[in-house]
Coordinates of C-alpha atoms in Angstrom, one line a residue:
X1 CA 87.4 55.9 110.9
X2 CA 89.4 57.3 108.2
X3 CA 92.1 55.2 106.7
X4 CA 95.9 56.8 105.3
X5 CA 97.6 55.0 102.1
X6 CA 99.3 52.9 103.7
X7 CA 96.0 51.4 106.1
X8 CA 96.6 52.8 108.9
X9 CA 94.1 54.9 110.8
X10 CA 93.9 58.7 110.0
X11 CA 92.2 61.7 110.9
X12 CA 89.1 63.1 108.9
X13 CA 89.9 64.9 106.3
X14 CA 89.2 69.1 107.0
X15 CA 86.4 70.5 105.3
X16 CA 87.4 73.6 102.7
X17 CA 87.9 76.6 105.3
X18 CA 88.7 74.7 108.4
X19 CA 90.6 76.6 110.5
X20 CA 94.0 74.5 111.8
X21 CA 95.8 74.2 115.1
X22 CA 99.4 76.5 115.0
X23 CA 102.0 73.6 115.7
X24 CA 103.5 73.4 119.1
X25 CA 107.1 73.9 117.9
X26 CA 106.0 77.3 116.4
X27 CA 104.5 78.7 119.7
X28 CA 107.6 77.6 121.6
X29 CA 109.8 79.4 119.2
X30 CA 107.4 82.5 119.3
X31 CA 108.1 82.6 123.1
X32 CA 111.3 82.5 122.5
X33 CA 111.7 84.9 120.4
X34 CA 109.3 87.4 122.3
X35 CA 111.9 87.0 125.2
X36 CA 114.5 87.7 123.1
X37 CA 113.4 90.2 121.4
X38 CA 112.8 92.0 124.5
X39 CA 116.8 91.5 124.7
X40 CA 117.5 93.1 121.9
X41 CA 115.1 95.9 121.3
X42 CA 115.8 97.1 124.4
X43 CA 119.4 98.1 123.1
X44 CA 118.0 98.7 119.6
X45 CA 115.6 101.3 120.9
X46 CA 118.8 103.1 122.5
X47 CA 121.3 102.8 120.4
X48 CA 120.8 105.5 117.9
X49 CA 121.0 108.1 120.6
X50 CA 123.0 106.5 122.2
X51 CA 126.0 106.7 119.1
X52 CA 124.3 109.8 117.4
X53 CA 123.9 112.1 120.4
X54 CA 125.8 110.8 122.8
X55 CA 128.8 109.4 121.2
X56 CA 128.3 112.5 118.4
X57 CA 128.7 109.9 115.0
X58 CA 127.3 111.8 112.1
X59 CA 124.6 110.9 109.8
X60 CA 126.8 109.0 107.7
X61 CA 128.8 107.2 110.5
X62 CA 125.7 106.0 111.9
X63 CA 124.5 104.8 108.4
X64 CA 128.1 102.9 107.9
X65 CA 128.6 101.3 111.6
X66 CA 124.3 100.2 111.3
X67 CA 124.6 99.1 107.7
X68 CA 127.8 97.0 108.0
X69 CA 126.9 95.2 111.2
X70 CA 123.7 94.0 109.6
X71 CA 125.3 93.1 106.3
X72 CA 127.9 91.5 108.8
X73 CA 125.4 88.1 109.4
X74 CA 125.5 87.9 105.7
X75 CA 128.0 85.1 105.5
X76 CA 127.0 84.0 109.3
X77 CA 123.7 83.4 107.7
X78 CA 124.7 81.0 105.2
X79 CA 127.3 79.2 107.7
X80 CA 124.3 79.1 110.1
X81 CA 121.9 77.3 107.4
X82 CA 124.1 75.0 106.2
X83 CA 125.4 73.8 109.3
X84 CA 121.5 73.3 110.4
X85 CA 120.8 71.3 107.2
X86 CA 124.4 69.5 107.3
X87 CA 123.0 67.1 109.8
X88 CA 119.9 68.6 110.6
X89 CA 120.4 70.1 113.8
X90 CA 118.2 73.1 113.5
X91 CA 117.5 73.6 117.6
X92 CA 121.5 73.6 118.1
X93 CA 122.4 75.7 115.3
X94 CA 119.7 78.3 116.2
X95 CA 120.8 78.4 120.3
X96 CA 124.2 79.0 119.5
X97 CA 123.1 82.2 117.8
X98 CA 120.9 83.1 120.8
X99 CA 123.7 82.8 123.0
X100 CA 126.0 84.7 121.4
X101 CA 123.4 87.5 121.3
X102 CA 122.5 87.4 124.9
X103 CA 126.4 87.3 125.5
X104 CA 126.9 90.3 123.4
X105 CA 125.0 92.6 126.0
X106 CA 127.4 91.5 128.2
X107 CA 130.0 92.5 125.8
X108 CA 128.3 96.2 125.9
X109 CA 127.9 96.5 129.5
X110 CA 131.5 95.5 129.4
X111 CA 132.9 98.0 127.0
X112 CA 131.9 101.0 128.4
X113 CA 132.5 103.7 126.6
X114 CA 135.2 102.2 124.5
X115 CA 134.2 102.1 121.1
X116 CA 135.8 99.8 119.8
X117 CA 134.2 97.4 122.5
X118 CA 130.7 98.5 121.0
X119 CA 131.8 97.9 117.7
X120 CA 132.9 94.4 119.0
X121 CA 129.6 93.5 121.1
X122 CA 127.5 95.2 117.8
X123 CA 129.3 92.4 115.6
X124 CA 128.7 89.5 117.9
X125 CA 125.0 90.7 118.2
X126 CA 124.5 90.6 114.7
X127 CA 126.3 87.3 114.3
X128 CA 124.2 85.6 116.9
X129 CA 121.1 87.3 114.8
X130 CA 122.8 85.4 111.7
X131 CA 123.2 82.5 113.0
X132 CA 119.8 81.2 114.5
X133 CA 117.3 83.3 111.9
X134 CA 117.3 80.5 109.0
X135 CA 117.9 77.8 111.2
X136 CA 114.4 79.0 113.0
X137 CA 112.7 79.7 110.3
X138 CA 113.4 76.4 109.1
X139 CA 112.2 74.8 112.0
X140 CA 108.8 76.6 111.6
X141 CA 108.3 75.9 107.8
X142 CA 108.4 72.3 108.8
X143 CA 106.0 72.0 111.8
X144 CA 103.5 72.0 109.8
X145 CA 101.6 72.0 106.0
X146 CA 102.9 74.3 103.3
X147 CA 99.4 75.7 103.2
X148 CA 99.2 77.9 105.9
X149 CA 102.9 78.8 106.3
X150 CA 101.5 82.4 106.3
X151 CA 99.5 81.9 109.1
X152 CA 102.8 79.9 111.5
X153 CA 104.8 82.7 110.2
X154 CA 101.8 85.3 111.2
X155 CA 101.7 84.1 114.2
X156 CA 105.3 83.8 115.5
X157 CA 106.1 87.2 113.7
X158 CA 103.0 88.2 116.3
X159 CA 104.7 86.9 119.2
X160 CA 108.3 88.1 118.1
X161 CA 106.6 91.5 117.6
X162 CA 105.3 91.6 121.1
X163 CA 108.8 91.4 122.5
X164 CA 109.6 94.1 120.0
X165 CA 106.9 96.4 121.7
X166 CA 107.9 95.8 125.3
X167 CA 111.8 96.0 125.0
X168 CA 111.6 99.5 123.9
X169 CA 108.9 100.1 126.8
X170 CA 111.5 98.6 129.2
X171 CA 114.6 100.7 127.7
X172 CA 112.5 103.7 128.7
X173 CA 111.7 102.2 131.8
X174 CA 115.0 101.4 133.2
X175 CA 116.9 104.7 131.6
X176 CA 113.8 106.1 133.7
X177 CA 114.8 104.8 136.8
X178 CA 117.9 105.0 136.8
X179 CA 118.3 108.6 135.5
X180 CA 119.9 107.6 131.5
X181 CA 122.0 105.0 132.6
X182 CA 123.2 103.2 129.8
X183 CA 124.5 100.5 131.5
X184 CA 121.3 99.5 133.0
X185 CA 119.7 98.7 130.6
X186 CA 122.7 96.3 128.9
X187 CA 122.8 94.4 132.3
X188 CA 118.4 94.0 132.2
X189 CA 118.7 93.2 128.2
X190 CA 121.4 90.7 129.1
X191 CA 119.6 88.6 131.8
X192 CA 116.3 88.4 129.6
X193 CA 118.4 87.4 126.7
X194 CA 119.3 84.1 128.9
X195 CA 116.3 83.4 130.0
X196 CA 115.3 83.6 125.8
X197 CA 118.1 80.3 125.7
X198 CA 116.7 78.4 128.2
X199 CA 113.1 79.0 126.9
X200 CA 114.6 77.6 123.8
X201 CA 116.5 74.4 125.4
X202 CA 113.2 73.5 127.3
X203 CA 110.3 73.8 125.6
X204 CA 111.4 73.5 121.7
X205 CA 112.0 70.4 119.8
X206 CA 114.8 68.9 118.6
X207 CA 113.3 68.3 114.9
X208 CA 109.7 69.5 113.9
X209 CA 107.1 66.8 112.5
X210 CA 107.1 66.4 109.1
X211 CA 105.0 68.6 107.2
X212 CA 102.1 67.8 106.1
X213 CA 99.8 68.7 102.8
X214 CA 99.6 68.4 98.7
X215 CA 102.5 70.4 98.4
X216 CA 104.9 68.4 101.3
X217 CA 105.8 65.4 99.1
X218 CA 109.0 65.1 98.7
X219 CA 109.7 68.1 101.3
X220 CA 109.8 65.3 104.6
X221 CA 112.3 66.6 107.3
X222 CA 115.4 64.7 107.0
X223 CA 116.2 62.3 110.4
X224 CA 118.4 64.4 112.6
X225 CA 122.6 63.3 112.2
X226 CA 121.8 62.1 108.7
X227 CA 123.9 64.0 105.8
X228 CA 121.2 64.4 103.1
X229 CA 121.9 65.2 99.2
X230 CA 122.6 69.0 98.4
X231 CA 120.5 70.4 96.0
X232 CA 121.4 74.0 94.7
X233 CA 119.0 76.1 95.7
X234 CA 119.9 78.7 93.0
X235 CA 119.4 76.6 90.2
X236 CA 115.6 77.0 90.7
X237 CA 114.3 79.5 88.3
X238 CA 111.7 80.6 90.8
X239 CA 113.5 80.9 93.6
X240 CA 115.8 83.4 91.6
X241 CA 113.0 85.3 90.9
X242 CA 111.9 85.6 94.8
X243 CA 115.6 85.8 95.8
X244 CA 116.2 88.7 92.8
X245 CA 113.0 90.8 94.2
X246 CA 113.6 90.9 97.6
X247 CA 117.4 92.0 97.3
X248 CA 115.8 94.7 95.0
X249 CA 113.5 96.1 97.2
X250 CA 116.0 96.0 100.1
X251 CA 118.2 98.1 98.5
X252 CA 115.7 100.9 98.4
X253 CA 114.5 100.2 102.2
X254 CA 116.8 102.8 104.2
X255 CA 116.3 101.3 107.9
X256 CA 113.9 102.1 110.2
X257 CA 116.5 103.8 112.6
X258 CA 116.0 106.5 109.6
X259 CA 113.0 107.1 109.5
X260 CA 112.5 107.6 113.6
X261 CA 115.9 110.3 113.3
X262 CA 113.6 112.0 110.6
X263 CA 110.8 112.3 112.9
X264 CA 112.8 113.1 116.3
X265 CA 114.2 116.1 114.0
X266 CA 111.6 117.3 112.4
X267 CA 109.0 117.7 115.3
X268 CA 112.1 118.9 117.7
X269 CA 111.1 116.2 120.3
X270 CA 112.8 115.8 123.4
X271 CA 115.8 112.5 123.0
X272 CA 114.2 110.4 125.8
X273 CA 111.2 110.0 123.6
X274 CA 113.4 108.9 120.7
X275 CA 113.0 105.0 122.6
X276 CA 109.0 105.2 122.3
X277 CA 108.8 106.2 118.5
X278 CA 109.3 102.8 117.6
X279 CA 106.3 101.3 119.8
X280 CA 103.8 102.6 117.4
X281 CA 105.2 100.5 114.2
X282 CA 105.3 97.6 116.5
X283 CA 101.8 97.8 117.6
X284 CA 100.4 98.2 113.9
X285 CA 102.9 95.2 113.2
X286 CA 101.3 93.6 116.3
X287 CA 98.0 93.8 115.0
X288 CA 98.1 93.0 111.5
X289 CA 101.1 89.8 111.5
X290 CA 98.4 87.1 111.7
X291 CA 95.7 88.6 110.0
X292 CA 98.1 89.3 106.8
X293 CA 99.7 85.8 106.8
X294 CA 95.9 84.4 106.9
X295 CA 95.1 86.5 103.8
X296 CA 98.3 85.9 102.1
X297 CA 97.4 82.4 102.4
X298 CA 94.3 82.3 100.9
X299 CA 95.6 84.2 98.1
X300 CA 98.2 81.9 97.9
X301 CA 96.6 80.0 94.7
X302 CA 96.8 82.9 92.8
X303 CA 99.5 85.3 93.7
X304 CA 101.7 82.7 95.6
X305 CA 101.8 85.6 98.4
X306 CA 103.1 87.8 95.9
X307 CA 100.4 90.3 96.0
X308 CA 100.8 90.9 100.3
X309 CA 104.5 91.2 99.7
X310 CA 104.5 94.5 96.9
X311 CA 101.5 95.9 98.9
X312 CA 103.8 95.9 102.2
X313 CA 106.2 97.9 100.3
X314 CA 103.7 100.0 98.3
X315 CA 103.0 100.6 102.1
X316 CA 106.9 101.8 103.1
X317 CA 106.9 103.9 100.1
X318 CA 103.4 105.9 101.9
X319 CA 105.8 106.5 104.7
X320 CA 108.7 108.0 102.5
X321 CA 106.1 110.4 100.9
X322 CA 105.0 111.2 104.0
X323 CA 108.6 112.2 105.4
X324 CA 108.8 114.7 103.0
X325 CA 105.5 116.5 104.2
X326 CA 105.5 119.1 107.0
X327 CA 105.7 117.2 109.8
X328 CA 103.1 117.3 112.5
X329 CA 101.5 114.7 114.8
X330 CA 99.2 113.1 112.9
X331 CA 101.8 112.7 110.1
X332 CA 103.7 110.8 112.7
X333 CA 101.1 108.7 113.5
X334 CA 100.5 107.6 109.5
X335 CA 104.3 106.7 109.3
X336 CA 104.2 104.6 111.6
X337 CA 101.0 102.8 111.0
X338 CA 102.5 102.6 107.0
X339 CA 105.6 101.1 108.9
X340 CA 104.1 98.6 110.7
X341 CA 102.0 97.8 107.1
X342 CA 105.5 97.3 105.7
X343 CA 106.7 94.8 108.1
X344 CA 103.5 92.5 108.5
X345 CA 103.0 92.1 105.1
X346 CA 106.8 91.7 103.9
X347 CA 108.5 89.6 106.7
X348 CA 107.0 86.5 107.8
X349 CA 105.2 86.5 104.0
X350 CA 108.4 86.2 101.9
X351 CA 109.3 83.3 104.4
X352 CA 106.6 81.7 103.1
X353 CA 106.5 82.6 99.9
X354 CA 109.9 81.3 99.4
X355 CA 109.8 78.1 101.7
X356 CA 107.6 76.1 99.3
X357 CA 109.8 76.3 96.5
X358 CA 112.8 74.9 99.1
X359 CA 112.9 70.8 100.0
X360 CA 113.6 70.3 103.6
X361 CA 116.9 68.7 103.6
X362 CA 117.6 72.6 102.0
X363 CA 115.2 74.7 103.9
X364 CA 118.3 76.6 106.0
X365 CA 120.5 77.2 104.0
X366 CA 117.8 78.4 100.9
X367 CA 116.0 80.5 103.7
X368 CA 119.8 81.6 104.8
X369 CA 120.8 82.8 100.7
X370 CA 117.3 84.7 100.9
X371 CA 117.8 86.5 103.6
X372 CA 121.5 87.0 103.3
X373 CA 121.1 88.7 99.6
X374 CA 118.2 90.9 101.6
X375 CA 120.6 91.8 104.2
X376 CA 123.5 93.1 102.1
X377 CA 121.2 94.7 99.9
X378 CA 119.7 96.9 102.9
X379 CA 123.3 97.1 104.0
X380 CA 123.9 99.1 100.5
X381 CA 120.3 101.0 101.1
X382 CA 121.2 102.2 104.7
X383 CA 125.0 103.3 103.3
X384 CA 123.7 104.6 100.6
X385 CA 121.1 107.4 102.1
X386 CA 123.3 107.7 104.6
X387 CA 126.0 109.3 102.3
X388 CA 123.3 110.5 100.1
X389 CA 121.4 112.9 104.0
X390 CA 125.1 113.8 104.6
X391 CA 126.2 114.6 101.2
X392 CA 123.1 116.4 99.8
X393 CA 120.5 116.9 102.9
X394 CA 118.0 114.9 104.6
X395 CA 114.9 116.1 102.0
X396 CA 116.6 115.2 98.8
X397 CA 118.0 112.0 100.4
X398 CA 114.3 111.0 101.1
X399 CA 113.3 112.0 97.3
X400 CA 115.8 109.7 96.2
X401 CA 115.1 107.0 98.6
X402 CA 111.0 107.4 97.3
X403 CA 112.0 107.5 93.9
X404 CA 114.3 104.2 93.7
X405 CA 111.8 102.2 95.7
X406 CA 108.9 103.5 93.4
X407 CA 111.2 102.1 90.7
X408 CA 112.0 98.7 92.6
X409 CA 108.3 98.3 92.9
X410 CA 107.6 98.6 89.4
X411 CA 110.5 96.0 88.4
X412 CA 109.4 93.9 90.8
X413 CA 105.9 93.1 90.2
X414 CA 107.4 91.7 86.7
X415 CA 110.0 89.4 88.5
X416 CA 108.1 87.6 91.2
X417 CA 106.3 84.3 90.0
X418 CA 103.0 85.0 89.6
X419 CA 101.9 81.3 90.6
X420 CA 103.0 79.6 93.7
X421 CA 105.8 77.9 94.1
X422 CA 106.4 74.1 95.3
X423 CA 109.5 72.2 96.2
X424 CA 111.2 70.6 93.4
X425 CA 111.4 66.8 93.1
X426 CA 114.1 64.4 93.6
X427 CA 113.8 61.3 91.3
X428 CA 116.3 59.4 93.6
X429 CA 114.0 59.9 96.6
X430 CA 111.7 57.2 97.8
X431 CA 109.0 59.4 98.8
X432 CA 108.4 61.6 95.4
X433 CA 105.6 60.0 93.4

């Protein structure tokens, strides 16, 4: 028998390599958020078409109205991690924005086809989305050791993706069925988006164990209705840097809504199909979540998952030079295999390549700034080609686009830290050595 520090009885200690147990808490929010996303992609899958060629928005409309709704959960997303650190009631904060995103299909099926009932159920969607994404992603940073954050992340990314895959499936389904009725599929997407809250109130935990590993220390989750210190996340020099990068690179990402209008135009394919263009990036993004967590991991001592995150973009920036070649079907199929790169190797990686440098009684709301600054930058990246496709054309729109993130690339492979980086230390706390 093993014993801890402080004499009592411990487990073995894991040989180098030993593959590890995905916490509980991180599976139960992985269901949750396959349910959800269910929810949601089946309005995402729609929507374009639904506001492009059926509503009749132009290029630039679209852009605008997509772009502003998801820099909308900007400031959500820093009220949603601060009130989940406040007192550490990550599991409420994060169902309140899960119900207000299965409400807002309500909203939609509601509306009709008012618009400014769309634009209202669009805002509370994205709100919702806001509210509960740092609040969960804190939760699954600390269920468990700051090593393999790639893999938790890999894995409910997995999972999340899976409900991305099969809402568009069922969009198609139900449109299918009921000969392009809109309204359909909000009522479907709104009933599975309840069933996402009650997975939630059931089966997750109210506060995650405490994670565990060399680089935990001081990083111990705070007890839940306890106010702990604040600590400014931006006053960490590495976090800057990871903050700086990634709301540089997602000012050069113009949205994957895009990218599938580029396709449905240039191959002349029939609208219904537009709902099933998406499946392929999902499937690649499927596929490839865990495995790049895993390797992101274990290149985590010398890269600090730096290296997996410019490679998922070096990836995106394949699918914009792609775009601007004739267009056939196996071009199709390479842009969205390079778009599924993108996303498992940028999204659940620069979660944990920022959490480490975050303590826990500041995990939300640092995870929250992160992905806030992310968010308005893409909001400025979807605007921005937007204007540029309606101003000068869709191929010189895509030139630019290449170009800038070519240049984001280069600047920032210099930014990011190129060693990992850990939690900084509070003298005042009992637990730092």
């Amino acid at each position: 028998m093993y014993l801890a520090a402080n004499g009592r009885p411990d487990a073995p200690p894991r040989p180098p390599g030993a593959r590890r147990r995905v916490p509980a808490a991180v599976l139960a929010l992985g269901a949750v958020s396959l349910v959800t996303d269910i929810s949601s992609e089946m309005v995402t899958a729609v929507l374009p078409l639904y506001l492009v060629l059926g509503l009749g928005l132009t290029p630039l409309q679209f852009g605008f109205l997509d772009g502003m709704f998801n820099g909308a959960t900007a400031l959500v997303r820093l009220l949603g991690g601060r009130l989940a650190d406040r007192r550490g009631h990550h599991k409420r904060v994060a169902g309140a924005g899960y119900l207000l995103s299965a409400l807002s299909r309500l909203g939609l099926l509601l509306a009709g086809g008012a618009t400014a009932g769309i634009a209202a159920a669009l805002a509370a969607d994205r709100l919702g989305k806001g509210i509960r994404t740092a609040p969960r992603d804190a939760l699954i940073s600390l269920s468990g050791p700051p090593e393999s954050l790639g893999r938790s992340f890999g894995v409910h990314r997995a999972m999340d993706t899976t409900g991305a895959l099969l809402g568009p499936l069922a969009a198609f389904a139900v449109l299918w069925a009921t000969a392009d009725a809109y309204d359909a599929v909000f009522a479907v997407s709104f009933c599975t988006g309840l069933l996402g809250v009650l997975l939630l109130v059931v089966y997750v935990p109210a506060a995650p164990g405490p994670a565990r590993g060399p680089a935990a220390g001081p990083a111990a989750t705070p007890p839940a209705g306890t106010r702990p210190p604040r600590r400014p996340v931006l006053r960490d020099p590495t976090f800057r840097r990871v903050l700086c990068a990634a709301a540089l690179l997602g000012a050069t990402t113009i949205g994957d809504a895009f990218l599938y209008l580029l396709l449905l135009r240039g191959l002349d394919l029939p609208p219904a199909l537009f709902t099933l263009l998406p499946l392929g990036a999902a499937a690649v993004y499927l596929l490839l979540a865990v495995p790049a967590g895993r390797l992101a991991d274990r290149a985590a001592d010398r890269t600090g998952r730096r290296t997996a995150f410019l490679l998922g973009h070096c990836a995106l920036l394949g699918a914009y030079v792609l775009l601007l070649a004739p267009l056939s079907p196996p071009t199709v199929v390479g842009v969205l295999v390079l778009l599924g790169v993108f996303y498992a190797a940028t999204d659940g990686v620069l979660m944990a390549l920022a959490a480490p440098a975050l303590p826990a009684a500041g995990r939300a709301g640092g995870l929250a700034v992160l992905q806030t600054g992310q968010a308005l930058a893409r909001l400025l990246g979807a605007a921005g080609f937007g204007a540029a496709w309606t101003l000068w054309g869709q191929r010189p729109a895509l030139w630019a686009a290449a170009l800038a993130l070519a240049g984001a690339l280069a600047a920032a492979s210099r930014i990011l830290p190129a060693a990992p980086p850990t939690a900084p230390t509070d003298p005042t706390d009992p637990e730092t050595p």
